[in-house]
């Protein structure tokens, strides 16, 4: 299903992560540390369940879902919100809608230039991240 996105990916760029965190209501203190982190994505799929792990030196965050099935998401250790989330394919993009206290919140993943692309959005702020596949998996 998400086969093309599967693998271990290292962050190469992270534009407006701070703006996205401000929109989420993350404290200045935490943002100062978080903005410097080199994040890693580990994306796996087993039996129709997709698992995305976001790893960093400070915190890790794991999200598991089935495409097309609404689920309850708790952004524990991030902005600590309870969300009603839904991931769907929109053409070649894997798009997540996250319904909660913030408007227009979600993310989209796709492959471009052989790299994993991620857009994180919240209340008009858009963070754009790019990840390169781990050398040993190429
Ligand atoms: C996005 C965003 C920032 C608090 C710590 C920073 C630690 C590493 O939504 C995400 O990924 C999706 C798409 O791949 C799948 O779940 C995670 C990273 C964090 C929120 C809030 C800053 C505190 C960053 C976990």
mmCIF file of C-alpha atoms and ligand atoms in Angstrom, residues 17 20-21 24 26 30 34 37 39 41 52 54-56 58-61 63 73 77-79 98 107 109 118 120, ligand 1:
data_model
loop_
_atom_site.group_PDB
_atom_site.id
_atom_site.type_symbol
_atom_site.label_atom_id
_atom_site.label_comp_id
_atom_site.label_asym_id
_atom_site.label_seq_id
_atom_site.Cartn_x
_atom_site.Cartn_y
_atom_site.Cartn_z
ATOM 1 C CA UNK A 17 9.115 23.994 11.561
ATOM 2 C CA UNK A 20 4.248 25.160 12.568
ATOM 3 C CA UNK A 21 5.112 24.701 16.263
ATOM 4 C CA UNK A 24 0.387 24.267 17.559
ATOM 5 C CA UNK A 26 4.336 24.793 21.605
ATOM 6 C CA UNK A 30 10.630 23.587 23.762
ATOM 7 C CA UNK A 34 13.023 21.120 18.819
ATOM 8 C CA UNK A 37 16.711 18.380 15.864
ATOM 9 C CA UNK A 39 14.576 13.986 12.669
ATOM 10 C CA UNK A 41 11.351 8.707 9.786
ATOM 11 C CA UNK A 52 5.266 5.987 10.985
ATOM 12 C CA UNK A 54 9.425 10.053 13.983
ATOM 13 C CA UNK A 55 12.714 9.737 15.882
ATOM 14 C CA UNK A 56 14.989 12.390 17.373
ATOM 15 C CA UNK A 58 14.879 14.586 22.300
ATOM 16 C CA UNK A 59 11.667 12.642 21.670
ATOM 17 C CA UNK A 60 10.131 9.900 19.565
ATOM 18 C CA UNK A 61 6.592 9.791 18.228
ATOM 19 C CA UNK A 63 1.573 6.753 14.773
ATOM 20 C CA UNK A 73 -4.599 10.096 17.767
ATOM 21 C CA UNK A 77 5.079 14.400 24.047
ATOM 22 C CA UNK A 78 4.402 16.815 21.194
ATOM 23 C CA UNK A 79 1.524 19.279 21.699
ATOM 24 C CA UNK A 98 -6.311 15.803 11.984
ATOM 25 C CA UNK A 107 0.168 16.395 6.925
ATOM 26 C CA UNK A 109 3.784 12.557 2.445
ATOM 27 C CA UNK A 118 6.521 15.933 4.143
ATOM 28 C CA UNK A 120 2.984 19.547 8.083
HETATM 29 C C1 LIG B 1 5.893 15.658 13.413
HETATM 30 C C2 LIG B 1 5.757 17.979 15.303
HETATM 31 C C3 LIG B 1 6.024 19.528 17.321
HETATM 32 C C4 LIG B 1 6.383 19.685 19.780
HETATM 33 C C5 LIG B 1 9.480 17.847 20.185
HETATM 34 C C6 LIG B 1 9.979 17.693 18.804
HETATM 35 C C7 LIG B 1 10.307 16.239 18.542
HETATM 36 C C8 LIG B 1 10.368 14.440 16.861
HETATM 37 O O1 LIG B 1 3.185 14.489 12.621
HETATM 38 C C9 LIG B 1 4.268 13.961 12.600
HETATM 39 O O2 LIG B 1 4.565 13.005 11.676
HETATM 40 C C10 LIG B 1 3.538 12.443 10.886
HETATM 41 C C11 LIG B 1 4.019 12.417 9.437
HETATM 42 O O3 LIG B 1 5.228 11.729 9.287
HETATM 43 C C12 LIG B 1 3.269 11.004 11.355
HETATM 44 O O4 LIG B 1 2.973 10.968 12.716
HETATM 45 C C13 LIG B 1 5.361 14.280 13.603
HETATM 46 C C14 LIG B 1 7.022 15.979 14.355
HETATM 47 C C15 LIG B 1 6.656 16.820 15.543
HETATM 48 C C16 LIG B 1 5.127 18.572 16.553
HETATM 49 C C17 LIG B 1 5.576 19.612 18.748
HETATM 50 C C18 LIG B 1 7.876 19.743 19.706
HETATM 51 C C19 LIG B 1 8.556 18.725 20.604
HETATM 52 C C20 LIG B 1 10.179 15.922 17.107
HETATM 53 C C21 LIG B 1 9.268 13.573 17.384
#
